Structure formats: structure tokens, C-alpha cells
Amino acid sequence: MLFKMKIKKMREKPRENCAIFGVTCNDLGYSVSKLLYQGLIALQHRGQESTGISLLKTGGKIYTYKRNGLVSKVLENPIISQFWGNVGIGHNRYATTGAVGYKSMDYIQPFHFKTNEIEFSMAFNGTIANFDEIKKNMDDMGRVFITDTDTEVIAQLIGSIALGTEDWPEVLKLTSRLLDGSYSLILMTDEGDIYAMRDPLGFKPLCIGELKSDKRNLYFVSSESCAIDAVGGILLRDVEPGEILHLSHQKDIHSELVIKSPKTALCQFEFIYFARPDSIIDGVSVAQARLRLGSLLAKNDPILKNPEIRENAVVVPVPDSGRSVAVGYAKEAKLPYVEGLMKNRYIWRTFIIPGQARRKAAVKEKLNPIKSVIQGRDIILLDDSIVRGTTTQQLVSLLKNRGEAKNIHLRISCPPIVSPCYMGIDFPTKEELIAGRFQKLYNENYIEEIRKKIGADTLLYQNVEDLVMAIGKEENQLCLACLTGNYPLKSVEKLAEMEQSIVQSRV
Ligand code: SF4
């Protein structure tokens, strides 16, 4: 009972998978608000529920503006022009908790922390596994919380530690030793410094860039390099796992590797789905990784040996994240690539829309088959992943019924997702994951049963070895927990075991 309550609570609190962006400029007369807007627009795919910015005005005052909605709506021109400052940070938010929706302003980031003694603003992307433990300790110390988020717990923790010292690197060093989780965060002080920090296993991406001209020098820190491109900067490097980095408009970049871990755990899903293809993460081009994923799928595909299917086949991507994979597949298979699905660009990405009902409705509105290019054909359909299976089922039926395709050969660039993610992504239970549920029900026949359920004529998943090869990292540099059930964080491993024992006790 105690365990049940603990797990339920964990699921009900907001968990973010978001975007963070920061800029500092050495020209005090220059405002970075437009650059924050441009950076956040480029990172919109990582969070679409709310957005916010904090800017440091002359005289050391931090101003924060945040609202629910897309960047273009929240940070309209009249708003942006009101905010003036040469240092700033911003955040796009996606609440992984789902259907409930946390609309309160208190849940939107950046989190502006202000007491009589200390002021800073912080933007955070991730999940803290030992959240409950830290919060309880701080509750006992008399701290009052206004939200139930990891972000506030970290901000309060930083605020408490900073009371004893003005030395920010030391404050963040101590903070990082107390946190167990997957996170990237940026913090802006009221002295105009930006600190960037990435967890010791490097689950979430974070990189820095610069833009130097005769007039001014700018430094950027961003969840993805595509935002640094968007503001005209050049990518300098990634923030290393376990590194605390200081970006100052008065000096250059200073960094300290606080915790050096023998292994890392960069989320493989960044390469499958989350990141934009024009981003480079930890030295790997996302687009190139996706091309390799497609090529390796084709190398392992038995239907390519069937001349009848080859004769009638076209390779079709599920837009947008299936595109690079489909190009890689078509090139390797030497088959034509066609755009057989029209996407309505004004509908949000289905996977990261909270709530199953909203997700389901969005698929129908989002995709329409282009009958003239797929009618009567064998469609080799490339998609990034199957999470719950319902959207894939709808898609297959759409192509067959409305598009009148002859056969659907479904090819998935991510191996079967069999285990929940406790690192901030919204697929919380094994029961909700089609591969997790079917693996338990049908053992080694589970892929065939998924195929039947989805209605595809054939189904091929990527295997884990090829996924690792396509990304171009070693296995011990990636988090593969949702594919293997092996969790890189000890506290998360314990939670997974607890959940498993509860599920088994219900059977
Ligand atoms: S469990 Fe899966 S989605 Fe979660 S961090 Fe690991 S690889 Fe990413």
C-alpha cells in the first residue's frame, strides 16, 4: 500500500521534457530578447504547452515573463520589445504528467527564485529521481513549496545552499552531488552570469555556441544545436556529462568537470524522435544517425529478397521524423522514396500531446494519405517508434482504407519499447506500452501479435545492436532502459522493481 501510494504520487506530479536556452552578451546596450525568442522558436518541438523568459536588466534586476502557449503567441513583438537586457534565459515546457494539464503560472519556467538574500532564475529540463527524499528533507527544515515540481525542489535546494556562500560554482557543485536524476539546467544570477549544468550521466543534451563580431561577443547555451544555428551562432561544443560551465559576458567560458562517470547514458530517443535532424548531439548528427537507422533496417529486411514485392514497393515515411530514416532505407534498398502521407503542419506532434484522447483525435486530423501515389502499391512504411500502438493502428488503417494501398510493410527505427521511462518521458507504465504488454502476454511471439493488432502485413523493428551502431556511440554511453529494462540510475532501478512487484501482485 505504501509503495502504491508512492508510485501513484510520482506519476501525478509534473515531469518535464523541455527546452532550455540562454544568451549572454558583452555589450550592455544590446538586448538579447529577440535572440531568446529565435532560440525558443527553434526549440518549440521539445515543448509546446508554455514558454517563458528571464532577462537581467541594467542594475541587476531580473524580470521574468511566462505564459501558457506557443512561443510565437506568448512572446509577441510588443512583449519582446518591452524586455531589455544583455543576459537572459528561456524555457519551453511540456508537462509529461499528461491529461491533467498544469496550467498554473507557478508551473511555467523559468523559475524565478527571490528572497531578501538571494535572487536567480533557473530553467530546467529533466527529472529528479530522488525528488521525494530531497523535498522531505527540505520540508523538515521548514521550507515552503508552492508547486509540486522537480524544478522548485532544485531551485529551493540551490537557494538554501547559496545562503552560505556567494561562490556559485561551489553552490552548483554541492547541488549536483545531492541530485540523482536526468537533467540539464541553466541558471542566471542577478550579477549577469549564466551557469549550465548537465547530469553526470548526460541523459539530456546541452551545448554551447558563440557569435563574435567587431561590435559584440555573444555566448549561447541550448538544449539543441539547431537553436544556436537559428540565432546565427556557431556550435562550440557539448556541455559534458557532470560538467558545470560558467558563461560570463565579462570573461570567457569557464568550466569544471564536477563528477566524471566511467559511463554515460545519453537518451537514445533523442536520435529516434525528440531532436531535430539538423541538431548535433554529443558530436553525432541526428540526421546522419537517422539515415544509418534506415540503412540498417533495409540491410536486415527479408521482404527485399522477394522480387514481386520489390517490383511493386515504394518507401513512404511517416512525416516528419520518419523522413531521414526512409531516405536511408530507400537508398540502401534501391527502391523509390515517395511522400505518401500529407501532414497538416498546424497540428502538434501526437506523441508529446498530453492525454490519450487528445493524441488519438490529433492523428486523424494530422495525416492524410496521397492516394495517387500509394494506391495498389506495397508500402514500406517507415516510422520512428511504436509507443502505445493506437496511432500506428490508425495510420495503417488510413493507408489501406483511404489510400487503398495493397500491403503495408511497417518498419520501425526504434527497437520495441518494453519498459517505462522514469527519466521524464511520457510513457509511464508497462501496461500502456504495446510491446511491454504483449511481451508479457505472448513471450517470443509478441512481435507477430503486435503486427496482427496493428493490422500491418509485415512488421520489422530495429534491433538494439544496430540502433547503437547507427547512433555511433558505445552501448555504455547510451540510455537504453526503455528497450532493455536496465536502468542506469540506482534509485530508478528500485522504483522499477517496486512497480513490477505491484503489477505482479495485481495479476
Ligand atoms: S528510458 Fe528510454 S526514453 Fe527514457 S531516458 Fe532512457 S532511452 Fe530515453
Coordinates of C-alpha atoms and ligand atoms in Angstrom, one line a residue:
M1 CA 0.0 0.0 0.0
L2 CA 2.8 2.3 0.9
F3 CA 4.5 1.5 -2.4
K4 CA 1.3 2.0 -4.3
M5 CA 0.8 5.5 -2.9
K6 CA 4.4 6.4 -3.6
I7 CA 4.3 5.4 -7.2
K8 CA 0.9 7.0 -7.8
K9 CA 2.2 10.2 -6.4
M10 CA 5.2 10.0 -8.7
R11 CA 3.0 9.8 -11.7
E12 CA 0.7 12.5 -10.8
K13 CA 3.3 15.2 -10.4
P14 CA 4.5 17.1 -13.5
R15 CA 7.6 15.8 -15.2
E16 CA 9.1 17.9 -17.9
N17 CA 10.8 17.1 -21.1
C18 CA 11.5 20.6 -22.2
A19 CA 13.8 23.0 -24.0
I20 CA 16.2 25.5 -22.4
F21 CA 18.1 28.3 -24.0
G22 CA 20.4 31.1 -22.6
V23 CA 22.3 34.1 -24.1
T24 CA 24.9 36.4 -22.7
C25 CA 26.3 39.4 -24.5
N26 CA 29.3 41.7 -23.5
D27 CA 27.6 44.8 -25.0
L28 CA 25.5 46.3 -22.1
G29 CA 23.5 48.3 -24.6
Y30 CA 22.3 45.3 -26.6
S31 CA 19.1 43.4 -25.8
V32 CA 19.1 39.6 -26.2
S33 CA 15.3 39.3 -26.0
K34 CA 14.9 38.8 -29.8
L35 CA 17.6 36.1 -29.7
L36 CA 15.8 34.3 -26.9
Y37 CA 12.7 34.3 -29.0
Q38 CA 14.5 32.9 -32.0
G39 CA 16.2 30.2 -29.9
L40 CA 13.0 29.2 -28.3
I41 CA 11.1 29.1 -31.6
A42 CA 13.8 26.7 -32.9
L43 CA 13.3 24.5 -29.8
Q44 CA 9.5 24.5 -30.0
H45 CA 9.4 20.8 -30.9
R46 CA 10.6 20.0 -27.3
G47 CA 7.7 21.6 -25.5
Q48 CA 4.5 23.4 -26.7
E49 CA 2.5 24.0 -23.6
S50 CA 4.1 27.1 -22.2
T51 CA 7.1 29.4 -22.6
G52 CA 8.9 32.0 -20.6
I53 CA 12.0 34.2 -20.5
S54 CA 14.0 35.9 -17.7
L55 CA 16.2 38.9 -18.6
L56 CA 18.7 40.8 -16.5
K57 CA 18.0 44.5 -16.7
T58 CA 20.7 47.1 -16.0
G59 CA 21.2 47.5 -12.3
G60 CA 20.9 43.8 -11.5
K61 CA 17.1 43.2 -11.6
I62 CA 15.7 40.0 -13.1
Y63 CA 12.4 40.3 -15.0
T64 CA 10.5 37.1 -15.9
Y65 CA 7.6 36.8 -18.3
K66 CA 5.9 33.5 -18.9
R67 CA 2.6 32.2 -20.2
N68 CA 0.8 29.1 -21.5
G69 CA 1.0 28.8 -25.3
L70 CA 3.4 28.6 -28.2
V71 CA 6.5 30.9 -28.3
S72 CA 5.1 32.9 -31.2
K73 CA 1.9 33.6 -29.2
V74 CA 3.5 34.3 -25.8
L75 CA 6.5 36.3 -26.9
E76 CA 4.8 38.6 -29.4
N77 CA 6.6 41.6 -30.7
P78 CA 5.2 44.2 -28.2
I79 CA 6.1 41.9 -25.3
I80 CA 9.6 41.2 -26.6
S81 CA 10.4 44.9 -27.2
Q82 CA 9.4 45.7 -23.6
F83 CA 12.1 43.4 -22.2
W84 CA 15.6 44.8 -22.5
G85 CA 18.7 43.2 -21.1
N86 CA 22.1 41.8 -22.2
V87 CA 21.7 38.4 -20.4
G88 CA 18.7 36.1 -20.5
I89 CA 17.4 32.6 -20.3
G90 CA 14.3 30.9 -21.7
H91 CA 12.3 27.7 -21.5
N92 CA 9.6 25.8 -23.4
R93 CA 7.6 23.4 -21.4
Y94 CA 5.9 20.1 -22.0
A95 CA 4.3 18.5 -18.9
T96 CA 4.7 14.8 -19.1
T97 CA 2.1 14.1 -16.5
G98 CA -0.5 14.2 -19.2
A99 CA -4.2 14.6 -19.2
V100 CA -4.5 16.8 -16.1
G101 CA -2.5 19.7 -17.5
Y102 CA -0.8 22.1 -15.1
K103 CA -1.9 25.4 -16.3
S104 CA -0.9 27.4 -13.2
M105 CA 1.7 30.1 -13.8
D106 CA 3.7 28.7 -11.0
Y107 CA 4.5 25.6 -13.0
I108 CA 5.8 27.5 -16.0
Q109 CA 9.5 28.1 -16.3
P110 CA 12.0 29.9 -15.9
F111 CA 11.6 29.5 -12.2
H112 CA 12.4 32.9 -10.7
F113 CA 13.7 32.5 -7.1
K114 CA 13.8 35.6 -5.0
T115 CA 14.2 36.1 -1.2
N116 CA 15.7 39.0 0.8
E117 CA 19.1 37.4 0.5
I118 CA 19.3 35.9 -2.9
E119 CA 17.8 36.1 -6.5
F120 CA 18.3 33.9 -9.5
S121 CA 16.3 32.5 -12.4
M122 CA 16.5 28.9 -13.5
A123 CA 15.4 26.8 -16.5
F124 CA 15.4 23.0 -16.1
N125 CA 14.9 20.0 -18.4
G126 CA 14.7 16.6 -16.7
T127 CA 13.5 14.5 -13.8
I128 CA 14.9 14.1 -10.4
A129 CA 14.6 10.5 -9.2
N130 CA 15.3 11.3 -5.5
F131 CA 12.8 14.3 -5.6
D132 CA 10.6 12.9 -2.7
E133 CA 13.6 12.4 -0.5
I134 CA 15.1 15.9 -1.1
K135 CA 11.7 17.5 -0.7
K136 CA 11.0 15.8 2.5
N137 CA 14.4 16.8 4.0
M138 CA 13.6 20.4 3.0
D139 CA 10.1 20.3 4.3
D140 CA 11.6 19.2 7.7
M141 CA 13.9 22.2 7.5
G142 CA 10.8 24.4 7.2
R143 CA 10.9 25.2 3.5
V144 CA 7.5 26.1 1.9
F145 CA 6.8 24.9 -1.6
I146 CA 4.3 26.5 -4.0
T147 CA 4.5 23.8 -6.7
D148 CA 5.0 20.0 -6.7
T149 CA 7.8 20.1 -9.4
D150 CA 11.4 18.9 -9.5
T151 CA 12.2 22.4 -10.7
E152 CA 11.1 24.1 -7.5
V153 CA 12.9 21.5 -5.4
I154 CA 16.1 22.1 -7.2
A155 CA 15.6 25.9 -7.0
Q156 CA 14.9 25.7 -3.3
L157 CA 17.9 23.4 -2.8
I158 CA 20.2 25.9 -4.7
G159 CA 18.7 28.8 -2.7
S160 CA 19.4 27.0 0.6
I161 CA 23.0 26.2 -0.3
A162 CA 23.6 29.6 -1.7
L163 CA 22.8 31.2 1.6
G164 CA 26.1 30.0 3.0
T165 CA 28.3 31.2 0.1
E166 CA 28.4 33.5 -2.9
D167 CA 30.6 31.1 -4.8
W168 CA 28.2 29.9 -7.5
P169 CA 30.3 27.1 -8.9
E170 CA 30.6 25.7 -5.3
V171 CA 26.8 26.0 -4.8
L172 CA 26.1 24.1 -8.0
K173 CA 28.8 21.5 -7.2
L174 CA 27.1 20.8 -3.9
T175 CA 23.7 20.7 -5.6
S176 CA 24.8 18.2 -8.2
R177 CA 26.1 15.9 -5.6
L178 CA 22.7 15.8 -3.9
L179 CA 20.7 15.2 -7.1
D180 CA 20.1 11.8 -8.6
G181 CA 18.4 12.1 -12.0
S182 CA 18.4 13.1 -15.6
Y183 CA 18.7 16.8 -16.2
S184 CA 20.2 19.7 -18.0
L185 CA 19.7 23.1 -16.4
I186 CA 20.7 26.7 -16.8
L187 CA 20.8 29.4 -14.1
M188 CA 21.1 33.1 -14.4
T189 CA 22.3 35.1 -11.4
D190 CA 21.5 38.7 -10.6
E191 CA 25.1 39.6 -11.4
G192 CA 24.6 38.5 -15.0
D193 CA 26.3 35.2 -15.0
I194 CA 24.9 32.1 -16.6
Y195 CA 25.7 28.7 -15.3
A196 CA 24.9 25.5 -17.3
M197 CA 24.9 22.1 -15.7
R198 CA 24.4 18.6 -17.1
D199 CA 23.8 15.5 -15.0
P200 CA 26.8 13.1 -14.6
L201 CA 25.3 10.5 -17.0
G202 CA 24.4 13.1 -19.6
F203 CA 20.8 11.9 -20.3
K204 CA 19.7 15.2 -21.8
P205 CA 21.6 17.1 -24.4
L206 CA 23.1 20.6 -23.7
C207 CA 25.5 22.5 -25.9
I208 CA 27.2 25.9 -26.1
G209 CA 27.8 28.3 -29.0
E210 CA 29.2 31.7 -29.8
L211 CA 28.7 34.6 -32.1
K212 CA 31.6 37.1 -32.3
S213 CA 31.7 40.3 -34.3
D214 CA 33.5 43.6 -34.2
K215 CA 30.7 45.1 -32.2
R216 CA 29.9 42.4 -29.6
N217 CA 30.5 38.9 -28.4
L218 CA 27.7 36.5 -27.6
Y219 CA 27.6 33.1 -25.9
F220 CA 24.7 30.7 -26.1
V221 CA 23.7 27.6 -24.2
S222 CA 21.0 25.4 -25.7
S223 CA 19.2 22.1 -25.4
E224 CA 20.0 21.5 -29.1
S225 CA 22.4 23.0 -31.6
C226 CA 19.6 23.8 -34.1
A227 CA 18.8 26.8 -31.9
I228 CA 22.4 28.1 -32.0
D229 CA 22.2 27.9 -35.8
A230 CA 18.9 29.8 -35.7
V231 CA 20.5 32.7 -33.9
G232 CA 23.4 32.8 -36.4
G233 CA 25.9 31.3 -33.9
I234 CA 28.4 28.6 -34.3
L235 CA 28.3 25.4 -32.1
L236 CA 31.4 25.3 -29.9
R237 CA 30.8 22.0 -28.1
D238 CA 28.5 20.0 -25.9
V239 CA 28.4 20.6 -22.1
E240 CA 30.0 17.3 -20.8
P241 CA 28.1 15.0 -18.5
G242 CA 28.9 16.1 -15.0
E243 CA 30.2 19.5 -16.1
I244 CA 29.3 22.9 -14.6
L245 CA 30.0 25.6 -17.1
H246 CA 30.1 29.4 -16.5
L247 CA 29.3 31.8 -19.3
S248 CA 30.1 35.3 -18.5
H249 CA 29.7 38.5 -20.5
Q250 CA 32.8 39.9 -18.8
K251 CA 35.1 37.0 -19.2
D252 CA 35.3 33.9 -21.3
I253 CA 33.9 30.4 -20.7
H254 CA 35.0 28.7 -17.6
S255 CA 34.2 25.1 -16.8
E256 CA 34.7 22.4 -14.2
L257 CA 34.0 18.7 -14.5
V258 CA 32.5 18.0 -11.2
I259 CA 31.6 14.4 -11.5
K260 CA 33.3 12.2 -14.1
S261 CA 31.4 9.0 -14.6
P262 CA 33.0 6.0 -16.3
K263 CA 29.9 5.5 -18.3
T264 CA 27.2 7.9 -19.7
A265 CA 23.5 7.5 -20.5
L266 CA 22.5 9.8 -23.3
C267 CA 18.8 9.2 -24.2
Q268 CA 18.7 7.1 -27.4
F269 CA 15.2 8.6 -28.1
E270 CA 16.8 11.9 -28.9
F271 CA 18.1 10.3 -32.1
I272 CA 14.9 8.4 -32.8
Y273 CA 12.4 11.2 -32.3
F274 CA 13.0 14.1 -30.0
A275 CA 15.8 16.0 -31.5
R276 CA 15.6 18.0 -34.7
P277 CA 17.5 16.3 -37.6
D278 CA 19.6 19.5 -38.0
S279 CA 21.0 19.2 -34.5
I280 CA 24.3 17.7 -33.5
I281 CA 24.2 15.9 -30.1
D282 CA 27.4 14.8 -28.4
G283 CA 29.2 15.0 -31.7
V284 CA 26.6 13.0 -33.6
S285 CA 24.5 14.5 -36.4
V286 CA 20.9 13.4 -35.7
A287 CA 20.1 13.4 -39.5
Q288 CA 23.1 11.1 -40.2
A289 CA 22.1 8.8 -37.3
R290 CA 18.6 8.5 -38.8
L291 CA 19.9 7.8 -42.3
R292 CA 22.0 5.0 -40.8
L293 CA 19.0 3.7 -38.9
G294 CA 17.1 3.4 -42.2
S295 CA 20.0 1.8 -44.0
L296 CA 20.5 -0.9 -41.3
L297 CA 16.8 -1.7 -41.3
A298 CA 17.0 -2.3 -45.1
K299 CA 20.0 -4.5 -44.6
N300 CA 18.0 -6.8 -42.3
D301 CA 14.8 -6.7 -44.2
P302 CA 13.7 -10.2 -45.6
I303 CA 11.0 -8.7 -47.9
L304 CA 13.6 -7.1 -50.1
K305 CA 14.6 -10.6 -51.3
N306 CA 11.0 -11.1 -52.7
P307 CA 11.1 -9.9 -56.3
E308 CA 7.3 -9.5 -56.5
I309 CA 7.2 -7.1 -53.5
R310 CA 10.3 -5.2 -54.8
E311 CA 8.6 -4.7 -58.1
N312 CA 5.5 -3.1 -56.5
A313 CA 7.1 -1.4 -53.5
V314 CA 7.5 2.3 -52.6
V315 CA 9.2 3.6 -49.4
V316 CA 7.0 6.0 -47.6
P317 CA 7.9 8.0 -44.4
V318 CA 5.6 8.9 -41.6
P319 CA 6.3 12.7 -41.6
D320 CA 8.4 14.3 -40.2
S321 CA 10.7 12.1 -38.0
G322 CA 10.4 9.1 -40.4
R323 CA 11.8 11.0 -43.3
S324 CA 15.6 10.7 -42.8
V325 CA 15.1 7.0 -41.9
A326 CA 13.1 6.4 -45.0
V327 CA 15.7 8.1 -47.2
G328 CA 18.4 5.8 -45.6
Y329 CA 16.2 2.8 -46.2
A330 CA 15.3 3.6 -49.8
K331 CA 18.9 4.3 -50.7
E332 CA 20.1 1.0 -49.3
A333 CA 17.2 -0.9 -50.7
K334 CA 17.4 0.9 -54.1
L335 CA 13.7 1.5 -54.1
P336 CA 11.7 4.7 -54.9
Y337 CA 11.0 7.1 -52.0
V338 CA 7.6 8.8 -52.1
E339 CA 5.8 11.2 -49.9
G340 CA 2.6 9.2 -49.4
L341 CA 1.2 11.0 -46.4
M342 CA 0.3 14.6 -46.3
K343 CA 0.8 16.2 -42.9
N344 CA -1.2 19.1 -41.6
R345 CA 1.6 21.2 -40.1
Y346 CA -0.7 23.0 -37.8
I347 CA -1.4 20.0 -35.5
W348 CA 1.0 19.4 -32.7
R349 CA 3.2 16.3 -32.5
T350 CA 1.0 13.5 -31.3
F351 CA 3.4 11.7 -29.0
I352 CA 4.0 14.7 -26.9
I353 CA 0.4 15.9 -26.7
P354 CA -0.7 15.0 -23.1
G355 CA -3.7 12.8 -22.8
Q356 CA -4.5 9.7 -24.9
A357 CA -7.9 11.1 -26.1
R358 CA -6.3 14.3 -27.5
R359 CA -3.5 12.3 -29.1
K360 CA -6.0 10.0 -30.9
A361 CA -8.0 12.8 -32.3
A362 CA -4.9 14.6 -33.5
V363 CA -3.7 11.6 -35.7
K364 CA -6.9 11.7 -37.8
E365 CA -6.6 15.5 -38.3
K366 CA -2.9 15.4 -38.8
L367 CA -2.3 12.9 -41.6
N368 CA -4.0 12.2 -45.0
P369 CA -2.8 9.5 -47.5
I370 CA -1.9 10.7 -51.0
K371 CA -3.9 8.1 -52.9
S372 CA -2.5 8.8 -56.3
V373 CA 1.0 7.6 -55.3
I374 CA 0.1 4.7 -53.0
Q375 CA -3.0 3.1 -54.5
G376 CA -2.3 -0.6 -55.2
R377 CA 1.3 -0.4 -54.0
D378 CA 3.2 -2.3 -51.4
I379 CA 4.0 0.4 -48.9
I380 CA 7.2 0.1 -46.9
L381 CA 6.2 2.5 -44.2
L382 CA 9.0 3.9 -42.1
D383 CA 8.1 5.2 -38.6
D384 CA 10.3 6.2 -35.7
S385 CA 8.7 4.2 -32.9
I386 CA 5.6 2.4 -31.6
V387 CA 4.7 3.5 -28.1
R388 CA 1.1 2.7 -27.3
G389 CA 0.3 1.3 -30.7
T390 CA -3.1 3.1 -31.2
T391 CA -1.8 5.8 -33.5
T392 CA 0.1 3.2 -35.7
Q393 CA -3.0 1.1 -36.0
Q394 CA -5.0 4.2 -37.1
L395 CA -2.3 5.0 -39.6
V396 CA -2.2 1.6 -41.2
S397 CA -6.0 1.6 -41.5
L398 CA -5.9 5.0 -43.1
L399 CA -3.4 3.9 -45.7
K400 CA -5.3 0.8 -46.5
N401 CA -8.8 2.2 -46.5
R402 CA -8.5 5.7 -47.6
G403 CA -5.2 5.4 -49.6
E404 CA -6.1 1.9 -51.0
A405 CA -2.6 0.6 -50.5
K406 CA -2.2 -3.1 -51.4
N407 CA 0.0 -4.1 -48.4
I408 CA 1.7 -2.2 -45.5
H409 CA 5.2 -3.4 -44.5
L410 CA 5.8 -1.5 -41.3
R411 CA 9.5 -0.7 -40.5
I412 CA 10.3 0.9 -37.1
S413 CA 13.6 2.6 -36.4
C414 CA 13.4 2.2 -32.6
P415 CA 13.5 -1.4 -31.1
P416 CA 10.4 -2.5 -29.2
I417 CA 9.8 -0.2 -26.2
V418 CA 9.1 -2.7 -23.4
S419 CA 9.8 -0.7 -20.2
P420 CA 8.7 2.6 -18.7
C421 CA 10.9 5.6 -18.7
Y422 CA 11.5 7.2 -15.3
M423 CA 13.7 9.9 -16.8
G424 CA 11.0 12.3 -17.8
I425 CA 9.3 10.9 -20.9
D426 CA 5.5 10.3 -21.0
F427 CA 5.2 6.5 -21.3
P428 CA 4.8 5.7 -17.7
T429 CA 3.6 2.1 -17.4
K430 CA 4.5 -1.3 -19.0
E431 CA 0.7 -1.8 -19.4
E432 CA 0.4 1.2 -21.7
L433 CA 3.3 0.2 -23.9
I434 CA 2.1 -2.2 -26.5
A435 CA 5.5 -4.0 -26.7
G436 CA 5.7 -4.2 -22.9
R437 CA 2.2 -5.6 -22.6
F438 CA 2.5 -8.1 -25.5
Q439 CA 5.9 -9.3 -24.5
K440 CA 4.5 -10.4 -21.1
L441 CA 1.4 -12.0 -22.7
Y442 CA 3.0 -13.7 -25.7
N443 CA 6.7 -14.2 -24.9
E444 CA 8.8 -14.8 -28.0
N445 CA 5.7 -14.4 -30.4
Y446 CA 5.0 -10.9 -29.2
I447 CA 6.2 -9.1 -32.4
E448 CA 3.8 -11.2 -34.5
E449 CA 1.0 -10.4 -32.1
I450 CA 1.8 -6.7 -32.3
R451 CA 1.7 -6.9 -36.1
K452 CA -1.8 -8.5 -36.0
K453 CA -3.1 -6.0 -33.6
I454 CA -1.8 -3.1 -35.7
G455 CA -3.1 -4.6 -38.9
A456 CA 0.2 -4.4 -40.9
D457 CA 1.1 -7.1 -43.4
T458 CA 4.6 -7.4 -42.2
L459 CA 6.5 -5.7 -39.3
L460 CA 10.2 -5.3 -38.7
Y461 CA 11.7 -3.5 -35.7
Q462 CA 15.3 -2.2 -35.5
N463 CA 17.4 -4.4 -33.1
V464 CA 19.3 -2.8 -30.2
E465 CA 22.8 -3.6 -31.6
D466 CA 22.0 -1.8 -34.8
L467 CA 20.5 1.1 -33.0
V468 CA 23.7 1.6 -31.0
M469 CA 25.8 1.2 -34.2
A470 CA 23.6 3.8 -36.1
I471 CA 24.0 6.3 -33.3
G472 CA 27.7 5.7 -33.4
K473 CA 28.3 5.5 -29.6
E474 CA 29.2 2.6 -27.4
E475 CA 26.4 0.8 -25.6
N476 CA 27.7 2.1 -22.2
Q477 CA 27.4 5.7 -23.4
L478 CA 23.6 5.5 -24.1
C479 CA 20.4 5.0 -22.0
L480 CA 18.6 2.1 -23.5
A481 CA 16.4 1.4 -20.4
C482 CA 13.0 1.5 -22.2
L483 CA 14.3 -1.1 -24.6
T484 CA 16.2 -3.4 -22.2
G485 CA 14.7 -2.7 -18.7
N486 CA 18.2 -2.0 -17.4
Y487 CA 18.1 1.4 -15.6
P488 CA 21.2 3.5 -15.4
L489 CA 20.2 5.2 -12.1
K490 CA 20.1 3.1 -8.9
S491 CA 17.1 4.9 -7.4
V492 CA 15.2 4.4 -10.6
E493 CA 16.0 0.7 -10.7
K494 CA 14.4 0.5 -7.2
L495 CA 11.2 2.2 -8.4
A496 CA 11.0 -0.1 -11.5
E497 CA 11.3 -3.1 -9.2
M498 CA 8.6 -1.8 -6.9
E499 CA 6.3 -1.1 -9.8
Q500 CA 6.9 -4.6 -11.2
S501 CA 6.1 -6.2 -7.9
I502 CA 2.9 -4.2 -7.7
V503 CA 1.8 -5.2 -11.2
Q504 CA 2.6 -8.8 -10.5
S505 CA 0.6 -8.8 -7.2
R506 CA -2.4 -7.5 -9.2
V507 CA -2.3 -10.4 -11.7
Ligands
SF4_1 S1 14.3 5.1 -20.7 FE1 14.2 5.5 -22.9 S2 13.2 7.4 -23.2 FE2 13.8 7.3 -21.1 S3 15.8 8.3 -21.0 FE3 16.3 6.1 -21.3 S4 16.3 5.9 -23.5 FE4 15.4 7.9 -23.1

